[in-house]
Amino acid sequence: MYHATDPRAALAAAAPAKAKPVQAFAGAEYARFYAEPPQETGSFGKTWLARGQNFIVAYSDVVDGGSLVRKNQVDEYCIILPDAAVGATVTWGGETTTIPGYSIAFVPPGDSTVTLPKGGRIIRLFSTVAPDLAAQCSNAASYASPHPNLPPFQPWPEPKGGWKVRPYSLEIKGEQGRFGRIFRCTTLMVNFLDPRVGLRDITKLSPHFHDDFEQGSLVIDGAFVHDIRWPWTPDMTIWRDDEHELLAAPSLTVIPPPSVHTSRSVLPGFNQMIDIFSPPRVDFSEKPGWVLNADDYPMPGA
């Protein structure tokens, strides 16, 4: 049910009917970092952690010169520097890479250190293969048992040319027919959506659903209402009420399949949201030109 002006309208027309009959639903997850204590504090600053079934969001406020260290990281992870004035250095494999502000970067498995010389906010995204981080998440108890309607996590192929720190600028202008600014790695897909200035037009919303993957919606500026509706099934005992949740920045919403959902900015001024998927989405990856670093990260079977 995308509006005709939404680039995703073509996806809906081509989507195959592949979902298994639904026998149980999971609820949405809401983590309001602005209203909750951080899960980590230290000389680096503060970090809030929340998760979906396959991904973890670590949102950090870092002091000048603060460092975020990962030891024995099992798989690739992502860092996002949403502010042009806040850059970082990433040390991995005995080399240090300078990452300018307003960038996204992917960091290989193993030991790594991310340092913010001038401090500021940084977002790191991990798979839930990192057990120490998964255990610290504010909603860890919700995933003590796997949520329904989701297949097991499978990473995508390793990048062309081998492992290295791979930064990409977010200074990419919108393009007709392309949806947001999409990047992928072996474990994650990130869509740094075009910002919304002011309130979204409620006559041009985009209610839609996913058969078999969660969507993480990370609000980093402004505020959004997430409208979520679960379909009716023959078993009325699993029906759920509609939800219309207001979340300001910074916050994470995890939207479960196969709920119908849409989001709308609700504050005047600048509203910014980032969508997160793990593993990467096939449908977005199959659209020519949508994944901006597709040349570096092959699809399965490529």
PDB file of N, CA, C and O in Angstrom, residues 6 10 21-22 85 105 129 171 178 183 188 196 238 263 273:
ATOM      1  N   ASP A   6       6.063   6.847  -3.904  1.00  0.00           N
ATOM      2  CA  ASP A   6       7.093   6.152  -3.131  1.00  0.00           C
ATOM      3  C   ASP A   6       7.852   5.199  -4.038  1.00  0.00           C
ATOM      4  O   ASP A   6       7.245   4.364  -4.725  1.00  0.00           O
ATOM      5  N   ALA A  10       7.169  -0.138  -6.628  1.00  0.00           N
ATOM      6  CA  ALA A  10       7.525  -1.201  -7.575  1.00  0.00           C
ATOM      7  C   ALA A  10       7.873  -2.498  -6.860  1.00  0.00           C
ATOM      8  O   ALA A  10       7.665  -3.584  -7.396  1.00  0.00           O
ATOM      9  N   PRO A  21       2.030 -19.772   6.903  1.00  0.00           N
ATOM     10  CA  PRO A  21       0.899 -19.348   7.734  1.00  0.00           C
ATOM     11  C   PRO A  21       1.371 -18.894   9.112  1.00  0.00           C
ATOM     12  O   PRO A  21       2.222 -19.539   9.744  1.00  0.00           O
ATOM     13  N   VAL A  22       0.827 -17.786   9.578  1.00  0.00           N
ATOM     14  CA  VAL A  22       1.229 -17.230  10.864  1.00  0.00           C
ATOM     15  C   VAL A  22       0.508 -17.952  11.994  1.00  0.00           C
ATOM     16  O   VAL A  22      -0.716 -18.078  11.978  1.00  0.00           O
ATOM     17  N   ALA A  85      30.554  17.529  11.872  1.00  0.00           N
ATOM     18  CA  ALA A  85      31.654  18.024  12.695  1.00  0.00           C
ATOM     19  C   ALA A  85      32.278  16.939  13.571  1.00  0.00           C
ATOM     20  O   ALA A  85      33.274  17.199  14.256  1.00  0.00           O
ATOM     21  N   ALA A 105      30.653   3.561   7.948  1.00  0.00           N
ATOM     22  CA  ALA A 105      31.823   2.718   7.705  1.00  0.00           C
ATOM     23  C   ALA A 105      31.549   1.319   8.228  1.00  0.00           C
ATOM     24  O   ALA A 105      30.764   1.129   9.163  1.00  0.00           O
ATOM     25  N   VAL A 129      25.328 -11.993  16.968  1.00  0.00           N
ATOM     26  CA  VAL A 129      26.359 -13.013  17.185  1.00  0.00           C
ATOM     27  C   VAL A 129      27.330 -12.558  18.272  1.00  0.00           C
ATOM     28  O   VAL A 129      28.058 -13.380  18.842  1.00  0.00           O
ATOM     29  N   GLU A 171      27.165  12.158   2.062  1.00  0.00           N
ATOM     30  CA  GLU A 171      26.886  13.347   1.242  1.00  0.00           C
ATOM     31  C   GLU A 171      26.501  12.909  -0.164  1.00  0.00           C
ATOM     32  O   GLU A 171      27.219  13.138  -1.133  1.00  0.00           O
ATOM     33  N   ARG A 178      15.180   6.309  -6.597  1.00  0.00           N
ATOM     34  CA  ARG A 178      15.981   5.619  -5.579  1.00  0.00           C
ATOM     35  C   ARG A 178      15.422   5.938  -4.205  1.00  0.00           C
ATOM     36  O   ARG A 178      14.985   7.058  -3.946  1.00  0.00           O
ATOM     37  N   PHE A 183      23.263   1.194   2.186  1.00  0.00           N
ATOM     38  CA  PHE A 183      24.572   0.550   2.196  1.00  0.00           C
ATOM     39  C   PHE A 183      24.401  -0.825   2.837  1.00  0.00           C
ATOM     40  O   PHE A 183      23.542  -1.032   3.690  1.00  0.00           O
ATOM     41  N   LEU A 188      24.617  -6.643   7.720  1.00  0.00           N
ATOM     42  CA  LEU A 188      23.627  -5.595   7.904  1.00  0.00           C
ATOM     43  C   LEU A 188      23.322  -4.876   6.597  1.00  0.00           C
ATOM     44  O   LEU A 188      24.143  -4.836   5.687  1.00  0.00           O
ATOM     45  N   ARG A 196      13.109  14.316   6.873  1.00  0.00           N
ATOM     46  CA  ARG A 196      11.830  14.987   6.672  1.00  0.00           C
ATOM     47  C   ARG A 196      11.857  16.295   7.453  1.00  0.00           C
ATOM     48  O   ARG A 196      12.145  16.296   8.655  1.00  0.00           O
ATOM     49  N   ILE A 238      -4.475 -14.811  19.124  1.00  0.00           N
ATOM     50  CA  ILE A 238      -3.178 -14.158  18.902  1.00  0.00           C
ATOM     51  C   ILE A 238      -3.334 -12.760  18.319  1.00  0.00           C
ATOM     52  O   ILE A 238      -2.334 -12.098  18.017  1.00  0.00           O
ATOM     53  N   SER A 263       5.537   5.115   9.240  1.00  0.00           N
ATOM     54  CA  SER A 263       6.067   6.075  10.212  1.00  0.00           C
ATOM     55  C   SER A 263       5.857   7.477   9.686  1.00  0.00           C
ATOM     56  O   SER A 263       5.908   7.709   8.477  1.00  0.00           O
ATOM     57  N   MET A 273      15.624   9.628  10.428  1.00  0.00           N
ATOM     58  CA  MET A 273      15.494   8.238  10.849  1.00  0.00           C
ATOM     59  C   MET A 273      16.390   7.357   9.989  1.00  0.00           C
ATOM     60  O   MET A 273      16.636   7.658   8.818  1.00  0.00           O
TER      61      MET A 273
END
